[in-house]
PDB file of C-alpha atoms and ligand atoms in Angstrom:
ATOM      1  CA  MET A 274     106.893  75.881 115.500  1.00 51.00           C
ATOM      2  CA  PRO A 275     107.709  75.792 119.638  1.00 52.00           C
ATOM      3  CA  ASP A 276     110.900  73.993 119.924  1.00 51.00           C
ATOM      4  CA  SER A 277     109.371  73.114 123.063  1.00 51.00           C
ATOM      5  CA  ALA A 278     113.740  72.981 124.162  1.00 50.00           C
ATOM      6  CA  SER A 279     113.956  76.446 125.277  1.00 51.00           C
ATOM      7  CA  ALA A 280     112.971  77.462 128.561  1.00 56.00           C
ATOM      8  CA  VAL A 281     108.742  79.487 128.573  1.00 63.00           C
ATOM      9  CA  GLU A 282     109.409  83.302 129.876  1.00 76.00           C
ATOM     10  CA  THR A 283     106.266  85.006 131.159  1.00 88.00           C
ATOM     11  CA  PHE A 284     105.850  88.380 129.288  1.00 94.00           C
ATOM     12  CA  PRO A 285     102.374  90.463 129.265  1.00 96.00           C
ATOM     13  CA  PRO A 286      99.612  89.795 126.832  1.00 98.00           C
ATOM     14  CA  LEU A 287     100.717  91.667 122.919  1.00 98.00           C
ATOM     15  CA  ARG A 288      97.157  94.411 122.602  1.00 98.00           C
ATOM     16  CA  VAL A 289      97.142  95.633 119.053  1.00 98.00           C
ATOM     17  CA  CYS A 290      94.772  97.735 117.560  1.00 98.00           C
ATOM     18  CA  ALA A 291      94.780  97.282 113.362  1.00 97.00           C
ATOM     19  CA  LEU A 292      93.077 101.332 112.215  1.00 97.00           C
ATOM     20  CA  TYR A 293      90.685 100.514 109.570  1.00 96.00           C
ATOM     21  CA  PRO A 294      91.581  96.408 109.185  1.00 94.00           C
ATOM     22  CA  ASP A 295      88.422  96.132 105.652  1.00 92.00           C
ATOM     23  CA  LEU A 296      89.593  99.796 103.508  1.00 93.00           C
ATOM     24  CA  MET A 297      93.916  98.960 104.712  1.00 92.00           C
ATOM     25  CA  ASN A 298      94.143  96.340 103.102  1.00 88.00           C
ATOM     26  CA  ILE A 299      95.478  95.695 100.285  1.00 83.00           C
ATOM     27  CA  TYR A 300      97.687  91.614  99.396  1.00 80.00           C
ATOM     28  CA  ALA A 301      96.632  90.530 101.884  1.00 75.00           C
ATOM     29  CA  ASP A 302      98.479  92.911 104.692  1.00 82.00           C
ATOM     30  CA  ARG A 303      95.651  90.926 107.574  1.00 86.00           C
ATOM     31  CA  GLY A 304      98.902  88.552 107.063  1.00 92.00           C
ATOM     32  CA  ASN A 305     100.624  90.695 108.785  1.00 95.00           C
ATOM     33  CA  LEU A 306      98.975  90.502 111.800  1.00 96.00           C
ATOM     34  CA  LEU A 307      98.467  87.123 111.305  1.00 96.00           C
ATOM     35  CA  VAL A 308     101.806  86.132 112.037  1.00 97.00           C
ATOM     36  CA  LEU A 309     101.961  88.294 115.282  1.00 98.00           C
ATOM     37  CA  GLU A 310      99.096  86.956 117.031  1.00 98.00           C
ATOM     38  CA  ARG A 311     100.838  82.969 115.798  1.00 98.00           C
ATOM     39  CA  ARG A 312     104.077  84.331 117.026  1.00 98.00           C
ATOM     40  CA  CYS A 313     102.330  85.005 120.181  1.00 98.00           C
ATOM     41  CA  ALA A 314     101.053  82.149 120.390  1.00 97.00           C
ATOM     42  CA  TRP A 315     104.053  79.539 119.885  1.00 97.00           C
ATOM     43  CA  ARG A 316     105.302  81.476 122.711  1.00 96.00           C
ATOM     44  CA  GLY A 317     102.764  81.404 125.060  1.00 95.00           C
ATOM     45  CA  ILE A 318     102.268  84.726 125.133  1.00 97.00           C
ATOM     46  CA  GLY A 319      98.520  86.636 125.423  1.00 97.00           C
ATOM     47  CA  PHE A 320      97.739  88.036 122.192  1.00 98.00           C
ATOM     48  CA  GLU A 321      94.405  90.839 122.411  1.00 98.00           C
ATOM     49  CA  LEU A 322      94.093  92.433 118.974  1.00 97.00           C
ATOM     50  CA  SER A 323      91.304  95.301 117.797  1.00 97.00           C
ATOM     51  CA  SER A 324      90.825  97.182 115.215  1.00 97.00           C
ATOM     52  CA  SER A 325      89.255 101.184 114.572  1.00 97.00           C
ATOM     53  CA  GLY A 326      87.451 102.220 112.105  1.00 97.00           C
ATOM     54  CA  LEU A 327      86.056 104.492 110.255  1.00 97.00           C
ATOM     55  CA  GLY A 328      84.188 107.104 112.747  1.00 97.00           C
ATOM     56  CA  GLU A 329      85.559 105.631 115.941  1.00 97.00           C
ATOM     57  CA  ARG A 330      87.483 108.221 118.187  1.00 97.00           C
ATOM     58  CA  LEU A 331      90.706 106.148 119.356  1.00 97.00           C
ATOM     59  CA  ASP A 332      91.014 105.674 122.523  1.00 96.00           C
ATOM     60  CA  GLU A 333      95.195 104.473 122.015  1.00 95.00           C
ATOM     61  CA  ARG A 334      96.175 103.663 126.293  1.00 95.00           C
ATOM     62  CA  PRO A 335      95.192 100.230 125.520  1.00 96.00           C
ATOM     63  CA  TYR A 336      96.881  98.678 123.533  1.00 98.00           C
ATOM     64  CA  ASP A 337     101.206  98.204 123.251  1.00 98.00           C
ATOM     65  CA  LEU A 338     100.900  98.137 118.356  1.00 98.00           C
ATOM     66  CA  PHE A 339      98.984 100.031 115.452  1.00 98.00           C
ATOM     67  CA  TYR A 340      99.259  98.474 112.313  1.00 97.00           C
ATOM     68  CA  ILE A 341      97.582  99.966 109.006  1.00 96.00           C
ATOM     69  CA  GLY A 342      98.543  98.615 105.995  1.00 95.00           C
ATOM     70  CA  GLY A 343      98.683  99.267 102.478  1.00 92.00           C
ATOM     71  CA  GLY A 344      95.232 100.583 100.505  1.00 89.00           C
ATOM     72  CA  GLN A 345      93.731 102.249  96.957  1.00 89.00           C
ATOM     73  CA  ASP A 346      94.314 105.769  97.101  1.00 90.00           C
ATOM     74  CA  ARG A 347      90.664 106.840  97.164  1.00 90.00           C
ATOM     75  CA  ASP A 348      89.749 103.980 100.559  1.00 92.00           C
ATOM     76  CA  GLN A 349      93.274 106.840 101.445  1.00 93.00           C
ATOM     77  CA  ARG A 350      91.604 110.110 101.292  1.00 93.00           C
ATOM     78  CA  LEU A 351      88.566 108.471 103.208  1.00 93.00           C
ATOM     79  CA  CYS A 352      90.810 107.186 106.401  1.00 96.00           C
ATOM     80  CA  ALA A 353      93.049 110.365 105.765  1.00 96.00           C
ATOM     81  CA  GLU A 354      89.992 112.932 106.567  1.00 95.00           C
ATOM     82  CA  ASP A 355      89.780 110.602 110.253  1.00 97.00           C
ATOM     83  CA  LEU A 356      92.803 109.054 110.851  1.00 97.00           C
ATOM     84  CA  ILE A 357      92.892 113.428 111.702  1.00 97.00           C
ATOM     85  CA  GLU A 358      90.308 113.487 112.835  1.00 97.00           C
ATOM     86  CA  ASN A 359      89.937 110.555 115.018  1.00 98.00           C
ATOM     87  CA  LYS A 360      93.344 109.012 115.515  1.00 98.00           C
ATOM     88  CA  ARG A 361      95.904 111.896 115.297  1.00 97.00           C
ATOM     89  CA  ALA A 362      95.656 112.582 118.929  1.00 97.00           C
ATOM     90  CA  GLY A 363      96.069 109.084 120.585  1.00 98.00           C
ATOM     91  CA  LEU A 364      98.235 108.225 117.840  1.00 98.00           C
ATOM     92  CA  HIS A 365     100.723 111.261 118.814  1.00 98.00           C
ATOM     93  CA  ALA A 366     100.202 110.235 122.454  1.00 98.00           C
ATOM     94  CA  ALA A 367     100.394 106.224 121.717  1.00 98.00           C
ATOM     95  CA  ALA A 368     104.164 107.288 119.932  1.00 98.00           C
ATOM     96  CA  ALA A 369     105.545 109.564 122.585  1.00 98.00           C
ATOM     97  CA  ARG A 370     104.708 106.512 125.297  1.00 97.00           C
ATOM     98  CA  GLY A 371     106.771 104.085 122.762  1.00 97.00           C
ATOM     99  CA  ALA A 372     104.081 101.917 121.262  1.00 98.00           C
ATOM    100  CA  VAL A 373     105.123 100.516 118.380  1.00 98.00           C
ATOM    101  CA  VAL A 374     103.571 101.920 115.107  1.00 98.00           C
ATOM    102  CA  LEU A 375     103.236 100.097 111.821  1.00 98.00           C
ATOM    103  CA  GLY A 376     103.053 101.812 108.841  1.00 97.00           C
ATOM    104  CA  VAL A 377     102.768 100.059 105.442  1.00 96.00           C
ATOM    105  CA  CYS A 378     102.268 100.814 102.280  1.00 96.00           C
ATOM    106  CA  GLY A 379      99.691 103.759 102.027  1.00 96.00           C
ATOM    107  CA  GLY A 380      99.899 103.372 105.613  1.00 96.00           C
ATOM    108  CA  TYR A 381     102.790 104.648 105.469  1.00 98.00           C
ATOM    109  CA  GLN A 382     102.069 107.487 103.514  1.00 97.00           C
ATOM    110  CA  LEU A 383      99.743 109.015 105.894  1.00 97.00           C
ATOM    111  CA  LEU A 384     101.647 108.055 108.447  1.00 98.00           C
ATOM    112  CA  GLY A 385     104.315 111.492 106.921  1.00 98.00           C
ATOM    113  CA  HIS A 386     102.936 115.306 106.870  1.00 98.00           C
ATOM    114  CA  SER A 387     101.162 114.566 103.340  1.00 98.00           C
ATOM    115  CA  TYR A 388      99.899 113.286 100.169  1.00 97.00           C
ATOM    116  CA  THR A 389      99.682 115.043  97.120  1.00 97.00           C
ATOM    117  CA  LEU A 390      97.989 113.316  93.462  1.00 94.00           C
ATOM    118  CA  GLY A 391      97.068 116.849  91.269  1.00 92.00           C
ATOM    119  CA  GLU A 392      95.527 119.757  92.951  1.00 94.00           C
ATOM    120  CA  GLU A 393      94.521 117.704  95.994  1.00 95.00           C
ATOM    121  CA  GLU A 394      96.259 117.336  98.998  1.00 96.00           C
ATOM    122  CA  ILE A 395      95.773 114.543 101.393  1.00 96.00           C
ATOM    123  CA  PRO A 396      96.598 114.986 105.034  1.00 96.00           C
ATOM    124  CA  GLY A 397      98.621 113.114 107.002  1.00 97.00           C
ATOM    125  CA  VAL A 398      98.965 112.114 110.931  1.00 98.00           C
ATOM    126  CA  GLY A 399     103.048 114.053 110.972  1.00 98.00           C
ATOM    127  CA  LEU A 400     104.203 111.062 112.970  1.00 98.00           C
ATOM    128  CA  LEU A 401     107.463 110.180 110.182  1.00 98.00           C
ATOM    129  CA  ASP A 402     108.944 113.927 108.763  1.00 98.00           C
ATOM    130  CA  LEU A 403     108.164 112.932 104.975  1.00 98.00           C
ATOM    131  CA  THR A 404     105.907 114.290 102.406  1.00 98.00           C
ATOM    132  CA  THR A 405     104.395 112.110  99.034  1.00 98.00           C
ATOM    133  CA  VAL A 406     103.245 113.188  95.991  1.00 98.00           C
ATOM    134  CA  ARG A 407     101.635 111.319  92.762  1.00 94.00           C
ATOM    135  CA  GLU A 408     103.944 112.061  90.545  1.00 88.00           C
ATOM    136  CA  ASP A 409     103.780 111.509  87.195  1.00 87.00           C
ATOM    137  CA  GLY A 410     105.339 107.759  85.941  1.00 90.00           C
ATOM    138  CA  PRO A 411     104.867 104.276  85.957  1.00 95.00           C
ATOM    139  CA  ARG A 412     103.895 102.680  89.091  1.00 95.00           C
ATOM    140  CA  LEU A 413     106.540 101.340  91.402  1.00 97.00           C
ATOM    141  CA  ILE A 414     105.890  97.791  90.607  1.00 97.00           C
ATOM    142  CA  GLY A 415     109.047  95.042  91.988  1.00 97.00           C
ATOM    143  CA  ASN A 416     110.100  92.533  93.466  1.00 97.00           C
ATOM    144  CA  VAL A 417     112.294  94.256  97.213  1.00 98.00           C
ATOM    145  CA  ALA A 418     114.434  94.084  99.313  1.00 98.00           C
ATOM    146  CA  ILE A 419     116.917  96.449 101.600  1.00 98.00           C
ATOM    147  CA  ASP A 420     119.388  96.778 104.167  1.00 96.00           C
ATOM    148  CA  VAL A 421     118.392  97.895 108.038  1.00 95.00           C
ATOM    149  CA  SER A 422     119.825  98.206 110.308  1.00 85.00           C
ATOM    150  CA  LEU A 423     117.440  98.095 113.910  1.00 81.00           C
ATOM    151  CA  ASP A 424     118.789  98.457 117.599  1.00 72.00           C
ATOM    152  CA  ASP A 425     117.922  95.826 119.743  1.00 61.00           C
ATOM    153  CA  ALA A 426     117.616  93.558 116.448  1.00 59.00           C
ATOM    154  CA  GLY A 427     118.482  90.216 119.039  1.00 59.00           C
ATOM    155  CA  PRO A 428     121.194  88.060 117.918  1.00 56.00           C
ATOM    156  CA  GLY A 429     122.742  88.951 114.787  1.00 55.00           C
ATOM    157  CA  ALA A 430     122.396  92.124 115.700  1.00 60.00           C
ATOM    158  CA  GLY A 431     123.391  94.729 112.833  1.00 65.00           C
ATOM    159  CA  ARG A 432     122.678  93.910 109.331  1.00 76.00           C
ATOM    160  CA  ARG A 433     119.486  92.335 108.142  1.00 91.00           C
ATOM    161  CA  VAL A 434     117.417  92.168 105.234  1.00 96.00           C
ATOM    162  CA  LEU A 435     113.643  92.937 104.362  1.00 97.00           C
ATOM    163  CA  ALA A 436     112.302  91.834 101.515  1.00 97.00           C
ATOM    164  CA  GLY A 437     109.201  91.544 100.116  1.00 96.00           C
ATOM    165  CA  PHE A 438     107.175  93.432  97.180  1.00 96.00           C
ATOM    166  CA  GLU A 439     106.352  96.739  96.264  1.00 96.00           C
ATOM    167  CA  ASN A 440     103.256  99.041  94.086  1.00 95.00           C
ATOM    168  CA  HIS A 441     103.348 102.309  94.256  1.00 96.00           C
ATOM    169  CA  GLY A 442     102.076 105.311  92.448  1.00 95.00           C
ATOM    170  CA  GLY A 443     102.897 108.013  95.219  1.00 96.00           C
ATOM    171  CA  ARG A 444     106.868 108.926  95.492  1.00 98.00           C
ATOM    172  CA  THR A 445     108.621 109.423  99.592  1.00 98.00           C
ATOM    173  CA  ARG A 446     110.795 111.765 100.329  1.00 98.00           C
ATOM    174  CA  LEU A 447     111.790 112.255 103.646  1.00 98.00           C
ATOM    175  CA  ALA A 448     112.986 115.887 105.683  1.00 98.00           C
ATOM    176  CA  GLU A 449     116.681 115.831 106.811  1.00 97.00           C
ATOM    177  CA  GLY A 450     117.200 114.535 109.528  1.00 97.00           C
ATOM    178  CA  GLN A 451     114.341 111.256 109.078  1.00 98.00           C
ATOM    179  CA  GLU A 452     115.670 108.557 109.203  1.00 97.00           C
ATOM    180  CA  ALA A 453     115.383 105.963 105.932  1.00 97.00           C
ATOM    181  CA  LEU A 454     114.388 102.131 107.215  1.00 97.00           C
ATOM    182  CA  GLY A 455     116.513 100.776 105.613  1.00 97.00           C
ATOM    183  CA  ARG A 456     118.995 101.521 102.074  1.00 97.00           C
ATOM    184  CA  VAL A 457     117.515  99.823  98.714  1.00 98.00           C
ATOM    185  CA  LEU A 458     119.361  96.726  97.190  1.00 98.00           C
ATOM    186  CA  LYS A 459     117.355  95.820  94.724  1.00 98.00           C
ATOM    187  CA  GLY A 460     113.981  97.441  94.432  1.00 98.00           C
ATOM    188  CA  TYR A 461     112.695 100.954  94.358  1.00 98.00           C
ATOM    189  CA  GLY A 462     112.219 102.013  98.229  1.00 98.00           C
ATOM    190  CA  ASN A 463     111.150 105.344  98.946  1.00 98.00           C
ATOM    191  CA  ASP A 464     111.561 107.502  95.180  1.00 98.00           C
ATOM    192  CA  GLY A 465     113.052 104.639  92.964  1.00 97.00           C
ATOM    193  CA  ARG A 466     115.733 107.986  93.546  1.00 96.00           C
ATOM    194  CA  SER A 467     117.536 109.198  96.346  1.00 98.00           C
ATOM    195  CA  GLY A 468     118.326 104.856  97.118  1.00 98.00           C
ATOM    196  CA  ALA A 469     116.213 105.285 100.572  1.00 98.00           C
ATOM    197  CA  GLU A 470     113.693 102.935 101.940  1.00 98.00           C
ATOM    198  CA  GLY A 471     111.185 103.363 104.701  1.00 98.00           C
ATOM    199  CA  ALA A 472     111.213 105.548 107.390  1.00 98.00           C
ATOM    200  CA  ARG A 473     112.038 104.820 111.241  1.00 97.00           C
ATOM    201  CA  SER A 474     111.216 107.227 114.391  1.00 97.00           C
ATOM    202  CA  GLY A 475     111.584 105.284 117.393  1.00 95.00           C
ATOM    203  CA  ASN A 476     109.092 103.021 116.850  1.00 97.00           C
ATOM    204  CA  THR A 477     107.340 104.241 114.811  1.00 98.00           C
ATOM    205  CA  ILE A 478     107.461 102.877 111.582  1.00 98.00           C
ATOM    206  CA  GLY A 479     106.820 102.844 107.362  1.00 98.00           C
ATOM    207  CA  THR A 480     107.567 101.206 104.982  1.00 98.00           C
ATOM    208  CA  TYR A 481     106.639 100.636 101.427  1.00 97.00           C
ATOM    209  CA  LEU A 482     106.911  96.330 101.316  1.00 96.00           C
ATOM    210  CA  HIS A 483     104.195  94.358 101.182  1.00 91.00           C
ATOM    211  CA  GLY A 484     105.358  90.565 100.126  1.00 79.00           C
ATOM    212  CA  PRO A 485     103.545  90.258 102.696  1.00 89.00           C
ATOM    213  CA  LEU A 486     106.436  92.110 105.465  1.00 96.00           C
ATOM    214  CA  LEU A 487     106.020  90.573 108.378  1.00 97.00           C
ATOM    215  CA  PRO A 488     105.530  85.838 106.837  1.00 96.00           C
ATOM    216  CA  LYS A 489     108.971  86.648 105.049  1.00 95.00           C
ATOM    217  CA  ASN A 490     110.856  88.812 106.861  1.00 96.00           C
ATOM    218  CA  VAL A 491     110.691  86.595 110.735  1.00 96.00           C
ATOM    219  CA  TRP A 492     112.520  88.119 112.310  1.00 94.00           C
ATOM    220  CA  PHE A 493     111.352  91.787 111.828  1.00 95.00           C
ATOM    221  CA  ALA A 494     108.143  89.875 113.828  1.00 97.00           C
ATOM    222  CA  ASP A 495     110.003  89.540 116.586  1.00 96.00           C
ATOM    223  CA  TRP A 496     111.483  92.245 116.237  1.00 94.00           C
ATOM    224  CA  LEU A 497     109.000  94.604 116.238  1.00 96.00           C
ATOM    225  CA  ILE A 498     107.219  92.426 119.311  1.00 97.00           C
ATOM    226  CA  ALA A 499     109.852  92.351 121.759  1.00 95.00           C
ATOM    227  CA  ARG A 500     109.563  96.740 121.265  1.00 95.00           C
ATOM    228  CA  ALA A 501     105.980  97.052 121.788  1.00 98.00           C
ATOM    229  CA  LEU A 502     105.869  94.944 124.576  1.00 97.00           C
ATOM    230  CA  SER A 503     109.955  96.554 126.349  1.00 95.00           C
ATOM    231  CA  VAL A 504     111.678  93.560 126.012  1.00 94.00           C
ATOM    232  CA  ALA A 505     114.922  92.753 123.919  1.00 90.00           C
ATOM    233  CA  PRO A 506     114.253  90.622 121.509  1.00 88.00           C
ATOM    234  CA  GLU A 507     116.848  87.645 122.734  1.00 88.00           C
ATOM    235  CA  ARG A 508     114.773  86.773 125.737  1.00 92.00           C
ATOM    236  CA  LEU A 509     111.687  86.362 123.198  1.00 94.00           C
ATOM    237  CA  ALA A 510     111.972  82.531 123.230  1.00 94.00           C
ATOM    238  CA  PRO A 511     113.074  81.372 119.776  1.00 94.00           C
ATOM    239  CA  LEU A 512     111.330  79.440 117.231  1.00 96.00           C
ATOM    240  CA  GLU A 513     111.697  76.140 114.525  1.00 96.00           C
ATOM    241  CA  ASP A 514     111.626  78.412 112.380  1.00 96.00           C
ATOM    242  CA  GLY A 515     112.786  76.483 108.828  1.00 97.00           C
ATOM    243  CA  LEU A 516     109.886  77.304 106.613  1.00 96.00           C
ATOM    244  CA  GLU A 517     110.156  81.312 107.788  1.00 97.00           C
ATOM    245  CA  ARG A 518     113.263  81.276 106.504  1.00 96.00           C
ATOM    246  CA  GLU A 519     112.998  79.102 103.708  1.00 97.00           C
ATOM    247  CA  ALA A 520     109.571  82.224 102.773  1.00 96.00           C
ATOM    248  CA  HIS A 521     112.508  84.404 103.852  1.00 96.00           C
ATOM    249  CA  LEU A 522     115.263  83.926 100.961  1.00 96.00           C
ATOM    250  CA  SER A 523     112.442  82.833  98.222  1.00 97.00           C
ATOM    251  CA  ALA A 524     111.181  86.251  99.014  1.00 96.00           C
ATOM    252  CA  ARG A 525     115.102  87.517  98.590  1.00 96.00           C
ATOM    253  CA  ARG A 526     115.849  85.286  95.336  1.00 97.00           C
ATOM    254  CA  ALA A 527     112.892  86.880  93.860  1.00 97.00           C
ATOM    255  CA  ALA A 528     113.930  90.199  94.376  1.00 97.00           C
ATOM    256  CA  GLY A 529     118.049  88.459  93.294  1.00 96.00           C
ATOM    257  CA  VAL A 530     119.389  89.422  96.878  1.00 94.00           C
TER     258      VAL A 530
HETATM  259  N1  LIG B 772      97.539 104.127  97.077  1.00 93.30           N
HETATM  260  C1  LIG B 772      99.062 104.369  97.818  1.00 93.30           C
HETATM  261  C2  LIG B 772      99.919 104.458  96.166  1.00 93.30           C
HETATM  262  O1  LIG B 772      99.783 104.161  94.951  1.00 93.30           O
HETATM  263  C3  LIG B 772      99.463 103.380  98.285  1.00 93.30           C
HETATM  264  C4  LIG B 772      99.036 101.569  97.289  1.00 93.30           C
HETATM  265  C5  LIG B 772      99.515 100.608  98.425  1.00 93.30           C
HETATM  266  O2  LIG B 772      99.711 100.501  99.774  1.00 93.30           O
HETATM  267  N2  LIG B 772      99.675  99.647  97.525  1.00 93.30           N
HETATM  268  O3  LIG B 772     100.808 105.331  96.173  1.00 93.30           O
END
């Protein structure tokens, strides 16, 4: 809910493009988009949501933030082909001009170079320097919390916690020099071994955290909004976040952090 006492600054609308919202939407990752929408609306910031699906060439110019959610292996396969064919060039251009690109789980894997399942290699768009392999062994499932350090993270910047839920068969390895999004406090993260979770290159971010991610970590939603609008996070009006704080704490408790 808005904090009516705070001064209202005007911003241009946040223009979001959801990639394959019908296919890459496991665990209701659409909730992440709703959080962005509400937090903009509560601050009087416009919010424009578009989507780009199979067979649609991506014109990246009208967007500030691109979102691709999680998906089953078979849906990822379909999307991967289309991503390369119709959206890779646009996404690279968008990332190069500083637009936010956020990938969750299956979407995260597709932002890397490849996702290998046995003999098959599903290509990714290569925005993040990483590869994913579906190894033998159990799926990596459970509550997860990571320690994140983001520049410009707003008031109380420095180390922050992201908490959520992960469920992936793929194990992701970051190339040398590829920054992780955070360090695993509880859970598996990229591969259950390295202690790294997610990846970040500038405003391109990937993570295995569903939860869904943003309802349980609204500080991160605000950070993304600020990055996408190219403003410092502290310029966004504070909101009355009692319920949101509870949601965050409950996700942390579930992970044991
Ligand atoms: N299909 C991918 C895997 O199992 C991603 C799953 C997901 O998005 N939750 O690794």
